[in-house]
């Protein structure tokens, strides 16, 4: 029985990953760092701000310094993405239809509260998700399952009753470790990169889920 849907944010709800990549490149340039951008994205997507900065600088960085650096980087990202903000195609329609089927909806992201507020202010979801857990709340980042498990706890849902929507390998692995099924949203990665025994659907966007009547196939638990 399906109790809840848990969405990653960047690349899953909003079509933001290209702008995160651009902001990493600009941030690294400002700090005089030469980076392999594809490799950095592979190592950091789904990780918390502190974890990302330690990966980038390849040294142990104190929490306060790391969050000051991530604030700088994310300001660049929001300045780039804000004027062209876009959802992953069909997300808001899918969200509304999931609500209509009385599913509990939550968000589990490595993004910080500023990026969450930015995304939510643009998406204007009504009503907003019942639970939102971010990467600056003290939980280890993906592929550790802690963020998704905390969303499930706040939703009062069992792990087995949750389906995670993810666009990144670390997130797909975090869902597996949490004991949750997953839907792979291939906005930034290939189906092969997001494969797993717990992945029940692989799509490019939410229109494909809507057209396949994905929600209608779920046996929704009633509280």
mmCIF file with all atom_site columns, C-alpha atoms in Angstrom:
data_model
loop_
_atom_site.group_PDB
_atom_site.id
_atom_site.type_symbol
_atom_site.label_atom_id
_atom_site.label_alt_id
_atom_site.label_comp_id
_atom_site.label_asym_id
_atom_site.label_entity_id
_atom_site.label_seq_id
_atom_site.pdbx_PDB_ins_code
_atom_site.Cartn_x
_atom_site.Cartn_y
_atom_site.Cartn_z
_atom_site.occupancy
_atom_site.B_iso_or_equiv
_atom_site.pdbx_formal_charge
_atom_site.auth_seq_id
_atom_site.auth_comp_id
_atom_site.auth_asym_id
_atom_site.auth_atom_id
_atom_site.pdbx_PDB_model_num
ATOM 1   C CA . UNK A 1 1   ? 0.000  0.000  0.000   1.00 0.00 ? 1   UNK A CA 1
ATOM 2   C CA . UNK A 1 2   ? 1.313  3.431  -0.919  1.00 0.00 ? 2   UNK A CA 1
ATOM 3   C CA . UNK A 1 3   ? 1.095  6.012  1.847   1.00 0.00 ? 3   UNK A CA 1
ATOM 4   C CA . UNK A 1 4   ? 3.314  8.840  0.650   1.00 0.00 ? 4   UNK A CA 1
ATOM 5   C CA . UNK A 1 5   ? 5.302  10.282 -2.232  1.00 0.00 ? 5   UNK A CA 1
ATOM 6   C CA . UNK A 1 6   ? 8.647  11.931 -1.405  1.00 0.00 ? 6   UNK A CA 1
ATOM 7   C CA . UNK A 1 7   ? 10.209 14.240 -3.978  1.00 0.00 ? 7   UNK A CA 1
ATOM 8   C CA . UNK A 1 8   ? 13.782 15.320 -4.285  1.00 0.00 ? 8   UNK A CA 1
ATOM 9   C CA . UNK A 1 9   ? 13.802 18.991 -5.328  1.00 0.00 ? 9   UNK A CA 1
ATOM 10  C CA . UNK A 1 10  ? 16.568 19.966 -7.766  1.00 0.00 ? 10  UNK A CA 1
ATOM 11  C CA . UNK A 1 11  ? 16.251 18.158 -11.078 1.00 0.00 ? 11  UNK A CA 1
ATOM 12  C CA . UNK A 1 12  ? 13.144 16.358 -9.833  1.00 0.00 ? 12  UNK A CA 1
ATOM 13  C CA . UNK A 1 13  ? 10.608 19.059 -9.020  1.00 0.00 ? 13  UNK A CA 1
ATOM 14  C CA . UNK A 1 14  ? 12.432 21.934 -10.706 1.00 0.00 ? 14  UNK A CA 1
ATOM 15  C CA . UNK A 1 15  ? 14.589 21.925 -13.837 1.00 0.00 ? 15  UNK A CA 1
ATOM 16  C CA . UNK A 1 16  ? 17.563 23.478 -12.059 1.00 0.00 ? 16  UNK A CA 1
ATOM 17  C CA . UNK A 1 17  ? 20.570 21.216 -12.445 1.00 0.00 ? 17  UNK A CA 1
ATOM 18  C CA . UNK A 1 18  ? 22.097 23.030 -15.416 1.00 0.00 ? 18  UNK A CA 1
ATOM 19  C CA . UNK A 1 19  ? 22.073 26.228 -13.390 1.00 0.00 ? 19  UNK A CA 1
ATOM 20  C CA . UNK A 1 20  ? 23.650 24.504 -10.411 1.00 0.00 ? 20  UNK A CA 1
ATOM 21  C CA . UNK A 1 21  ? 26.430 23.361 -12.737 1.00 0.00 ? 21  UNK A CA 1
ATOM 22  C CA . UNK A 1 22  ? 26.916 26.903 -14.045 1.00 0.00 ? 22  UNK A CA 1
ATOM 23  C CA . UNK A 1 23  ? 27.009 28.283 -10.503 1.00 0.00 ? 23  UNK A CA 1
ATOM 24  C CA . UNK A 1 24  ? 29.643 25.741 -9.441  1.00 0.00 ? 24  UNK A CA 1
ATOM 25  C CA . UNK A 1 25  ? 31.817 26.752 -12.405 1.00 0.00 ? 25  UNK A CA 1
ATOM 26  C CA . UNK A 1 26  ? 31.502 30.466 -11.589 1.00 0.00 ? 26  UNK A CA 1
ATOM 27  C CA . UNK A 1 27  ? 32.060 29.882 -7.875  1.00 0.00 ? 27  UNK A CA 1
ATOM 28  C CA . UNK A 1 28  ? 35.189 27.810 -8.507  1.00 0.00 ? 28  UNK A CA 1
ATOM 29  C CA . UNK A 1 29  ? 36.533 30.472 -10.862 1.00 0.00 ? 29  UNK A CA 1
ATOM 30  C CA . UNK A 1 30  ? 36.012 33.171 -8.230  1.00 0.00 ? 30  UNK A CA 1
ATOM 31  C CA . UNK A 1 31  ? 38.036 31.113 -5.768  1.00 0.00 ? 31  UNK A CA 1
ATOM 32  C CA . UNK A 1 32  ? 40.819 30.312 -8.224  1.00 0.00 ? 32  UNK A CA 1
ATOM 33  C CA . UNK A 1 33  ? 39.970 26.610 -8.440  1.00 0.00 ? 33  UNK A CA 1
ATOM 34  C CA . UNK A 1 34  ? 40.344 24.499 -11.550 1.00 0.00 ? 34  UNK A CA 1
ATOM 35  C CA . UNK A 1 35  ? 37.687 21.812 -11.626 1.00 0.00 ? 35  UNK A CA 1
ATOM 36  C CA . UNK A 1 36  ? 36.371 18.979 -13.751 1.00 0.00 ? 36  UNK A CA 1
ATOM 37  C CA . UNK A 1 37  ? 32.740 20.105 -13.657 1.00 0.00 ? 37  UNK A CA 1
ATOM 38  C CA . UNK A 1 38  ? 31.205 16.765 -14.644 1.00 0.00 ? 38  UNK A CA 1
ATOM 39  C CA . UNK A 1 39  ? 33.234 14.989 -11.969 1.00 0.00 ? 39  UNK A CA 1
ATOM 40  C CA . UNK A 1 40  ? 32.316 17.589 -9.342  1.00 0.00 ? 40  UNK A CA 1
ATOM 41  C CA . UNK A 1 41  ? 28.613 17.226 -10.140 1.00 0.00 ? 41  UNK A CA 1
ATOM 42  C CA . UNK A 1 42  ? 28.921 13.443 -9.914  1.00 0.00 ? 42  UNK A CA 1
ATOM 43  C CA . UNK A 1 43  ? 30.552 13.706 -6.490  1.00 0.00 ? 43  UNK A CA 1
ATOM 44  C CA . UNK A 1 44  ? 28.291 16.372 -5.015  1.00 0.00 ? 44  UNK A CA 1
ATOM 45  C CA . UNK A 1 45  ? 24.750 16.025 -6.371  1.00 0.00 ? 45  UNK A CA 1
ATOM 46  C CA . UNK A 1 46  ? 22.616 14.987 -3.411  1.00 0.00 ? 46  UNK A CA 1
ATOM 47  C CA . UNK A 1 47  ? 25.232 15.907 -0.815  1.00 0.00 ? 47  UNK A CA 1
ATOM 48  C CA . UNK A 1 48  ? 24.753 18.606 1.816   1.00 0.00 ? 48  UNK A CA 1
ATOM 49  C CA . UNK A 1 49  ? 26.408 22.011 1.566   1.00 0.00 ? 49  UNK A CA 1
ATOM 50  C CA . UNK A 1 50  ? 29.160 21.110 4.017   1.00 0.00 ? 50  UNK A CA 1
ATOM 51  C CA . UNK A 1 51  ? 29.880 17.859 2.204   1.00 0.00 ? 51  UNK A CA 1
ATOM 52  C CA . UNK A 1 52  ? 29.962 19.658 -1.167  1.00 0.00 ? 52  UNK A CA 1
ATOM 53  C CA . UNK A 1 53  ? 32.465 22.251 -0.024  1.00 0.00 ? 53  UNK A CA 1
ATOM 54  C CA . UNK A 1 54  ? 34.750 19.610 1.476   1.00 0.00 ? 54  UNK A CA 1
ATOM 55  C CA . UNK A 1 55  ? 34.621 17.758 -1.852  1.00 0.00 ? 55  UNK A CA 1
ATOM 56  C CA . UNK A 1 56  ? 35.377 20.922 -3.809  1.00 0.00 ? 56  UNK A CA 1
ATOM 57  C CA . UNK A 1 57  ? 38.258 22.198 -1.676  1.00 0.00 ? 57  UNK A CA 1
ATOM 58  C CA . UNK A 1 58  ? 39.485 18.704 -0.751  1.00 0.00 ? 58  UNK A CA 1
ATOM 59  C CA . UNK A 1 59  ? 40.051 19.611 2.881   1.00 0.00 ? 59  UNK A CA 1
ATOM 60  C CA . UNK A 1 60  ? 38.214 19.517 6.171   1.00 0.00 ? 60  UNK A CA 1
ATOM 61  C CA . UNK A 1 61  ? 36.160 22.721 6.362   1.00 0.00 ? 61  UNK A CA 1
ATOM 62  C CA . UNK A 1 62  ? 34.442 23.876 9.533   1.00 0.00 ? 62  UNK A CA 1
ATOM 63  C CA . UNK A 1 63  ? 30.639 23.987 9.436   1.00 0.00 ? 63  UNK A CA 1
ATOM 64  C CA . UNK A 1 64  ? 30.378 27.786 9.673   1.00 0.00 ? 64  UNK A CA 1
ATOM 65  C CA . UNK A 1 65  ? 32.935 28.343 6.915   1.00 0.00 ? 65  UNK A CA 1
ATOM 66  C CA . UNK A 1 66  ? 31.280 25.725 4.693   1.00 0.00 ? 66  UNK A CA 1
ATOM 67  C CA . UNK A 1 67  ? 27.842 27.279 5.037   1.00 0.00 ? 67  UNK A CA 1
ATOM 68  C CA . UNK A 1 68  ? 29.210 30.757 4.317   1.00 0.00 ? 68  UNK A CA 1
ATOM 69  C CA . UNK A 1 69  ? 30.749 29.372 1.124   1.00 0.00 ? 69  UNK A CA 1
ATOM 70  C CA . UNK A 1 70  ? 27.596 27.518 0.117   1.00 0.00 ? 70  UNK A CA 1
ATOM 71  C CA . UNK A 1 71  ? 25.574 30.706 0.684   1.00 0.00 ? 71  UNK A CA 1
ATOM 72  C CA . UNK A 1 72  ? 27.827 32.460 -1.825  1.00 0.00 ? 72  UNK A CA 1
ATOM 73  C CA . UNK A 1 73  ? 27.514 29.648 -4.342  1.00 0.00 ? 73  UNK A CA 1
ATOM 74  C CA . UNK A 1 74  ? 23.720 29.404 -3.996  1.00 0.00 ? 74  UNK A CA 1
ATOM 75  C CA . UNK A 1 75  ? 23.272 33.147 -4.441  1.00 0.00 ? 75  UNK A CA 1
ATOM 76  C CA . UNK A 1 76  ? 24.958 32.728 -7.825  1.00 0.00 ? 76  UNK A CA 1
ATOM 77  C CA . UNK A 1 77  ? 22.624 29.813 -8.626  1.00 0.00 ? 77  UNK A CA 1
ATOM 78  C CA . UNK A 1 78  ? 19.458 31.697 -7.707  1.00 0.00 ? 78  UNK A CA 1
ATOM 79  C CA . UNK A 1 79  ? 20.540 34.739 -9.716  1.00 0.00 ? 79  UNK A CA 1
ATOM 80  C CA . UNK A 1 80  ? 21.043 32.515 -12.769 1.00 0.00 ? 80  UNK A CA 1
ATOM 81  C CA . UNK A 1 81  ? 17.925 30.356 -12.444 1.00 0.00 ? 81  UNK A CA 1
ATOM 82  C CA . UNK A 1 82  ? 15.421 32.851 -11.039 1.00 0.00 ? 82  UNK A CA 1
ATOM 83  C CA . UNK A 1 83  ? 14.752 34.722 -14.300 1.00 0.00 ? 83  UNK A CA 1
ATOM 84  C CA . UNK A 1 84  ? 14.169 31.485 -16.238 1.00 0.00 ? 84  UNK A CA 1
ATOM 85  C CA . UNK A 1 85  ? 12.709 29.329 -13.438 1.00 0.00 ? 85  UNK A CA 1
ATOM 86  C CA . UNK A 1 86  ? 10.977 26.179 -14.694 1.00 0.00 ? 86  UNK A CA 1
ATOM 87  C CA . UNK A 1 87  ? 9.483  23.076 -13.184 1.00 0.00 ? 87  UNK A CA 1
ATOM 88  C CA . UNK A 1 88  ? 10.296 19.610 -14.464 1.00 0.00 ? 88  UNK A CA 1
ATOM 89  C CA . UNK A 1 89  ? 7.568  19.290 -17.078 1.00 0.00 ? 89  UNK A CA 1
ATOM 90  C CA . UNK A 1 90  ? 4.207  18.282 -15.625 1.00 0.00 ? 90  UNK A CA 1
ATOM 91  C CA . UNK A 1 91  ? 5.259  18.359 -11.976 1.00 0.00 ? 91  UNK A CA 1
ATOM 92  C CA . UNK A 1 92  ? 2.546  20.684 -10.647 1.00 0.00 ? 92  UNK A CA 1
ATOM 93  C CA . UNK A 1 93  ? -0.201 18.781 -12.445 1.00 0.00 ? 93  UNK A CA 1
ATOM 94  C CA . UNK A 1 94  ? 1.133  15.488 -11.094 1.00 0.00 ? 94  UNK A CA 1
ATOM 95  C CA . UNK A 1 95  ? 1.372  16.990 -7.594  1.00 0.00 ? 95  UNK A CA 1
ATOM 96  C CA . UNK A 1 96  ? -2.248 18.150 -7.737  1.00 0.00 ? 96  UNK A CA 1
ATOM 97  C CA . UNK A 1 97  ? -3.482 14.773 -8.926  1.00 0.00 ? 97  UNK A CA 1
ATOM 98  C CA . UNK A 1 98  ? -1.507 12.968 -6.205  1.00 0.00 ? 98  UNK A CA 1
ATOM 99  C CA . UNK A 1 99  ? -3.153 15.225 -3.615  1.00 0.00 ? 99  UNK A CA 1
ATOM 100 C CA . UNK A 1 100 ? -6.544 14.423 -5.069  1.00 0.00 ? 100 UNK A CA 1
ATOM 101 C CA . UNK A 1 101 ? -5.820 10.746 -4.469  1.00 0.00 ? 101 UNK A CA 1
ATOM 102 C CA . UNK A 1 102 ? -5.148 11.577 -0.786  1.00 0.00 ? 102 UNK A CA 1
ATOM 103 C CA . UNK A 1 103 ? -1.473 10.676 -0.859  1.00 0.00 ? 103 UNK A CA 1
ATOM 104 C CA . UNK A 1 104 ? 0.804  12.328 1.679   1.00 0.00 ? 104 UNK A CA 1
ATOM 105 C CA . UNK A 1 105 ? 3.407  14.449 -0.110  1.00 0.00 ? 105 UNK A CA 1
ATOM 106 C CA . UNK A 1 106 ? 6.840  15.433 1.160   1.00 0.00 ? 106 UNK A CA 1
ATOM 107 C CA . UNK A 1 107 ? 10.154 16.831 -0.036  1.00 0.00 ? 107 UNK A CA 1
ATOM 108 C CA . UNK A 1 108 ? 13.594 15.485 0.856   1.00 0.00 ? 108 UNK A CA 1
ATOM 109 C CA . UNK A 1 109 ? 16.438 17.557 -0.533  1.00 0.00 ? 109 UNK A CA 1
ATOM 110 C CA . UNK A 1 110 ? 20.080 18.322 0.126   1.00 0.00 ? 110 UNK A CA 1
ATOM 111 C CA . UNK A 1 111 ? 19.247 21.935 -0.689  1.00 0.00 ? 111 UNK A CA 1
ATOM 112 C CA . UNK A 1 112 ? 19.298 24.469 2.137   1.00 0.00 ? 112 UNK A CA 1
ATOM 113 C CA . UNK A 1 113 ? 16.384 26.484 3.481   1.00 0.00 ? 113 UNK A CA 1
ATOM 114 C CA . UNK A 1 114 ? 17.150 29.438 1.206   1.00 0.00 ? 114 UNK A CA 1
ATOM 115 C CA . UNK A 1 115 ? 16.973 27.284 -1.931  1.00 0.00 ? 115 UNK A CA 1
ATOM 116 C CA . UNK A 1 116 ? 13.855 25.545 -0.630  1.00 0.00 ? 116 UNK A CA 1
ATOM 117 C CA . UNK A 1 117 ? 12.144 28.897 -0.031  1.00 0.00 ? 117 UNK A CA 1
ATOM 118 C CA . UNK A 1 118 ? 13.251 30.046 -3.492  1.00 0.00 ? 118 UNK A CA 1
ATOM 119 C CA . UNK A 1 119 ? 11.774 26.962 -5.170  1.00 0.00 ? 119 UNK A CA 1
ATOM 120 C CA . UNK A 1 120 ? 8.543  27.028 -3.187  1.00 0.00 ? 120 UNK A CA 1
ATOM 121 C CA . UNK A 1 121 ? 7.977  30.724 -3.834  1.00 0.00 ? 121 UNK A CA 1
ATOM 122 C CA . UNK A 1 122 ? 8.155  30.072 -7.575  1.00 0.00 ? 122 UNK A CA 1
ATOM 123 C CA . UNK A 1 123 ? 6.172  26.807 -7.593  1.00 0.00 ? 123 UNK A CA 1
ATOM 124 C CA . UNK A 1 124 ? 3.326  28.121 -5.391  1.00 0.00 ? 124 UNK A CA 1
ATOM 125 C CA . UNK A 1 125 ? 2.107  24.634 -4.472  1.00 0.00 ? 125 UNK A CA 1
ATOM 126 C CA . UNK A 1 126 ? -1.347 24.683 -2.855  1.00 0.00 ? 126 UNK A CA 1
ATOM 127 C CA . UNK A 1 127 ? -1.375 23.241 -0.314  1.00 0.00 ? 127 UNK A CA 1
ATOM 128 C CA . UNK A 1 128 ? 2.378  22.996 0.264   1.00 0.00 ? 128 UNK A CA 1
ATOM 129 C CA . UNK A 1 129 ? 3.993  19.629 1.017   1.00 0.00 ? 129 UNK A CA 1
ATOM 130 C CA . UNK A 1 130 ? 3.211  18.288 4.476   1.00 0.00 ? 130 UNK A CA 1
ATOM 131 C CA . UNK A 1 131 ? 6.905  17.793 5.264   1.00 0.00 ? 131 UNK A CA 1
ATOM 132 C CA . UNK A 1 132 ? 10.047 19.363 3.835   1.00 0.00 ? 132 UNK A CA 1
ATOM 133 C CA . UNK A 1 133 ? 13.490 18.263 5.033   1.00 0.00 ? 133 UNK A CA 1
ATOM 134 C CA . UNK A 1 134 ? 16.580 20.121 3.834   1.00 0.00 ? 134 UNK A CA 1
ATOM 135 C CA . UNK A 1 135 ? 20.282 19.512 3.791   1.00 0.00 ? 135 UNK A CA 1
ATOM 136 C CA . UNK A 1 136 ? 21.081 22.093 6.464   1.00 0.00 ? 136 UNK A CA 1
ATOM 137 C CA . UNK A 1 137 ? 19.141 20.363 9.235   1.00 0.00 ? 137 UNK A CA 1
ATOM 138 C CA . UNK A 1 138 ? 21.978 18.160 10.452  1.00 0.00 ? 138 UNK A CA 1
ATOM 139 C CA . UNK A 1 139 ? 21.291 14.982 8.490   1.00 0.00 ? 139 UNK A CA 1
ATOM 140 C CA . UNK A 1 140 ? 23.987 13.341 6.365   1.00 0.00 ? 140 UNK A CA 1
ATOM 141 C CA . UNK A 1 141 ? 23.470 13.823 2.647   1.00 0.00 ? 141 UNK A CA 1
ATOM 142 C CA . UNK A 1 142 ? 22.566 11.204 0.097   1.00 0.00 ? 142 UNK A CA 1
ATOM 143 C CA . UNK A 1 143 ? 23.337 8.356  -0.543  1.00 0.00 ? 143 UNK A CA 1
ATOM 144 C CA . UNK A 1 144 ? 22.703 8.055  3.197   1.00 0.00 ? 144 UNK A CA 1
ATOM 145 C CA . UNK A 1 145 ? 18.951 7.535  3.745   1.00 0.00 ? 145 UNK A CA 1
ATOM 146 C CA . UNK A 1 146 ? 18.512 9.930  6.689   1.00 0.00 ? 146 UNK A CA 1
ATOM 147 C CA . UNK A 1 147 ? 16.792 12.766 4.805   1.00 0.00 ? 147 UNK A CA 1
ATOM 148 C CA . UNK A 1 148 ? 14.165 10.482 3.274   1.00 0.00 ? 148 UNK A CA 1
ATOM 149 C CA . UNK A 1 149 ? 13.600 8.646  6.554   1.00 0.00 ? 149 UNK A CA 1
ATOM 150 C CA . UNK A 1 150 ? 13.032 11.943 8.347   1.00 0.00 ? 150 UNK A CA 1
ATOM 151 C CA . UNK A 1 151 ? 10.458 12.985 5.745   1.00 0.00 ? 151 UNK A CA 1
ATOM 152 C CA . UNK A 1 152 ? 8.657  9.663  6.250   1.00 0.00 ? 152 UNK A CA 1
ATOM 153 C CA . UNK A 1 153 ? 8.733  10.175 10.026  1.00 0.00 ? 153 UNK A CA 1
ATOM 154 C CA . UNK A 1 154 ? 7.221  13.634 9.718   1.00 0.00 ? 154 UNK A CA 1
ATOM 155 C CA . UNK A 1 155 ? 4.544  12.287 7.371   1.00 0.00 ? 155 UNK A CA 1
ATOM 156 C CA . UNK A 1 156 ? 3.802  9.425  9.777   1.00 0.00 ? 156 UNK A CA 1
ATOM 157 C CA . UNK A 1 157 ? 4.391  6.990  6.913   1.00 0.00 ? 157 UNK A CA 1
ATOM 158 C CA . UNK A 1 158 ? 6.273  3.705  6.852   1.00 0.00 ? 158 UNK A CA 1
ATOM 159 C CA . UNK A 1 159 ? 9.378  3.470  4.699   1.00 0.00 ? 159 UNK A CA 1
ATOM 160 C CA . UNK A 1 160 ? 7.823  0.608  2.750   1.00 0.00 ? 160 UNK A CA 1
ATOM 161 C CA . UNK A 1 161 ? 4.809  2.792  2.030   1.00 0.00 ? 161 UNK A CA 1
ATOM 162 C CA . UNK A 1 162 ? 6.855  5.600  0.465   1.00 0.00 ? 162 UNK A CA 1
ATOM 163 C CA . UNK A 1 163 ? 7.830  6.144  -3.158  1.00 0.00 ? 163 UNK A CA 1
ATOM 164 C CA . UNK A 1 164 ? 10.782 8.449  -3.759  1.00 0.00 ? 164 UNK A CA 1
ATOM 165 C CA . UNK A 1 165 ? 11.114 10.542 -6.926  1.00 0.00 ? 165 UNK A CA 1
ATOM 166 C CA . UNK A 1 166 ? 14.767 11.181 -7.781  1.00 0.00 ? 166 UNK A CA 1
ATOM 167 C CA . UNK A 1 167 ? 16.952 12.402 -10.631 1.00 0.00 ? 167 UNK A CA 1
ATOM 168 C CA . UNK A 1 168 ? 20.419 11.475 -9.303  1.00 0.00 ? 168 UNK A CA 1
ATOM 169 C CA . UNK A 1 169 ? 22.287 8.235  -8.542  1.00 0.00 ? 169 UNK A CA 1
ATOM 170 C CA . UNK A 1 170 ? 22.974 9.190  -4.907  1.00 0.00 ? 170 UNK A CA 1
ATOM 171 C CA . UNK A 1 171 ? 19.266 9.837  -4.397  1.00 0.00 ? 171 UNK A CA 1
ATOM 172 C CA . UNK A 1 172 ? 18.223 6.564  -5.992  1.00 0.00 ? 172 UNK A CA 1
ATOM 173 C CA . UNK A 1 173 ? 20.685 4.764  -3.704  1.00 0.00 ? 173 UNK A CA 1
ATOM 174 C CA . UNK A 1 174 ? 19.405 6.685  -0.667  1.00 0.00 ? 174 UNK A CA 1
ATOM 175 C CA . UNK A 1 175 ? 15.884 5.474  -1.432  1.00 0.00 ? 175 UNK A CA 1
ATOM 176 C CA . UNK A 1 176 ? 17.125 1.884  -1.596  1.00 0.00 ? 176 UNK A CA 1
ATOM 177 C CA . UNK A 1 177 ? 18.918 2.209  1.730   1.00 0.00 ? 177 UNK A CA 1
ATOM 178 C CA . UNK A 1 178 ? 15.763 3.696  3.246   1.00 0.00 ? 178 UNK A CA 1
ATOM 179 C CA . UNK A 1 179 ? 13.749 0.667  2.154   1.00 0.00 ? 179 UNK A CA 1
ATOM 180 C CA . UNK A 1 180 ? 11.643 2.751  -0.232  1.00 0.00 ? 180 UNK A CA 1
ATOM 181 C CA . UNK A 1 181 ? 10.635 2.255  -3.847  1.00 0.00 ? 181 UNK A CA 1
ATOM 182 C CA . UNK A 1 182 ? 11.727 4.886  -6.356  1.00 0.00 ? 182 UNK A CA 1
ATOM 183 C CA . UNK A 1 183 ? 10.775 6.555  -9.593  1.00 0.00 ? 183 UNK A CA 1
ATOM 184 C CA . UNK A 1 184 ? 13.754 7.637  -11.698 1.00 0.00 ? 184 UNK A CA 1
ATOM 185 C CA . UNK A 1 185 ? 13.235 11.071 -13.252 1.00 0.00 ? 185 UNK A CA 1
ATOM 186 C CA . UNK A 1 186 ? 15.756 11.186 -16.097 1.00 0.00 ? 186 UNK A CA 1
ATOM 187 C CA . UNK A 1 187 ? 16.082 14.951 -16.397 1.00 0.00 ? 187 UNK A CA 1
ATOM 188 C CA . UNK A 1 188 ? 19.860 14.852 -15.936 1.00 0.00 ? 188 UNK A CA 1
ATOM 189 C CA . UNK A 1 189 ? 20.892 11.177 -15.987 1.00 0.00 ? 189 UNK A CA 1
ATOM 190 C CA . UNK A 1 190 ? 20.276 8.134  -18.153 1.00 0.00 ? 190 UNK A CA 1
ATOM 191 C CA . UNK A 1 191 ? 17.986 5.267  -17.150 1.00 0.00 ? 191 UNK A CA 1
ATOM 192 C CA . UNK A 1 192 ? 21.056 3.051  -16.748 1.00 0.00 ? 192 UNK A CA 1
ATOM 193 C CA . UNK A 1 193 ? 22.583 5.512  -14.268 1.00 0.00 ? 193 UNK A CA 1
ATOM 194 C CA . UNK A 1 194 ? 19.365 5.478  -12.209 1.00 0.00 ? 194 UNK A CA 1
ATOM 195 C CA . UNK A 1 195 ? 18.657 1.755  -12.322 1.00 0.00 ? 195 UNK A CA 1
ATOM 196 C CA . UNK A 1 196 ? 17.945 -0.404 -9.294  1.00 0.00 ? 196 UNK A CA 1
ATOM 197 C CA . UNK A 1 197 ? 15.732 -3.278 -8.156  1.00 0.00 ? 197 UNK A CA 1
ATOM 198 C CA . UNK A 1 198 ? 13.557 -0.824 -6.226  1.00 0.00 ? 198 UNK A CA 1
ATOM 199 C CA . UNK A 1 199 ? 12.984 1.494  -9.221  1.00 0.00 ? 199 UNK A CA 1
ATOM 200 C CA . UNK A 1 200 ? 9.388  0.960  -10.340 1.00 0.00 ? 200 UNK A CA 1
ATOM 201 C CA . UNK A 1 201 ? 9.263  3.516  -13.176 1.00 0.00 ? 201 UNK A CA 1
ATOM 202 C CA . UNK A 1 202 ? 11.728 5.453  -15.310 1.00 0.00 ? 202 UNK A CA 1
ATOM 203 C CA . UNK A 1 203 ? 10.524 8.623  -17.029 1.00 0.00 ? 203 UNK A CA 1
ATOM 204 C CA . UNK A 1 204 ? 11.826 11.863 -18.513 1.00 0.00 ? 204 UNK A CA 1
ATOM 205 C CA . UNK A 1 205 ? 9.130  14.006 -16.912 1.00 0.00 ? 205 UNK A CA 1
ATOM 206 C CA . UNK A 1 206 ? 5.770  13.898 -15.160 1.00 0.00 ? 206 UNK A CA 1
ATOM 207 C CA . UNK A 1 207 ? 3.747  14.024 -18.370 1.00 0.00 ? 207 UNK A CA 1
ATOM 208 C CA . UNK A 1 208 ? 4.942  10.472 -19.006 1.00 0.00 ? 208 UNK A CA 1
ATOM 209 C CA . UNK A 1 209 ? 3.693  9.398  -15.569 1.00 0.00 ? 209 UNK A CA 1
ATOM 210 C CA . UNK A 1 210 ? 0.354  11.126 -16.130 1.00 0.00 ? 210 UNK A CA 1
ATOM 211 C CA . UNK A 1 211 ? -0.048 9.600  -19.589 1.00 0.00 ? 211 UNK A CA 1
ATOM 212 C CA . UNK A 1 212 ? 0.677  6.113  -18.234 1.00 0.00 ? 212 UNK A CA 1
ATOM 213 C CA . UNK A 1 213 ? -1.890 6.532  -15.433 1.00 0.00 ? 213 UNK A CA 1
ATOM 214 C CA . UNK A 1 214 ? 0.843  5.867  -12.880 1.00 0.00 ? 214 UNK A CA 1
ATOM 215 C CA . UNK A 1 215 ? -1.158 7.236  -9.952  1.00 0.00 ? 215 UNK A CA 1
ATOM 216 C CA . UNK A 1 216 ? -4.162 5.118  -10.833 1.00 0.00 ? 216 UNK A CA 1
ATOM 217 C CA . UNK A 1 217 ? -2.042 1.953  -10.509 1.00 0.00 ? 217 UNK A CA 1
ATOM 218 C CA . UNK A 1 218 ? -1.152 2.709  -6.871  1.00 0.00 ? 218 UNK A CA 1
ATOM 219 C CA . UNK A 1 219 ? -3.082 1.116  -4.037  1.00 0.00 ? 219 UNK A CA 1
ATOM 220 C CA . UNK A 1 220 ? -3.356 4.092  -1.717  1.00 0.00 ? 220 UNK A CA 1
ATOM 221 C CA . UNK A 1 221 ? -3.460 3.433  1.997   1.00 0.00 ? 221 UNK A CA 1
ATOM 222 C CA . UNK A 1 222 ? -6.348 5.203  3.706   1.00 0.00 ? 222 UNK A CA 1
ATOM 223 C CA . UNK A 1 223 ? -5.777 6.568  7.183   1.00 0.00 ? 223 UNK A CA 1
#
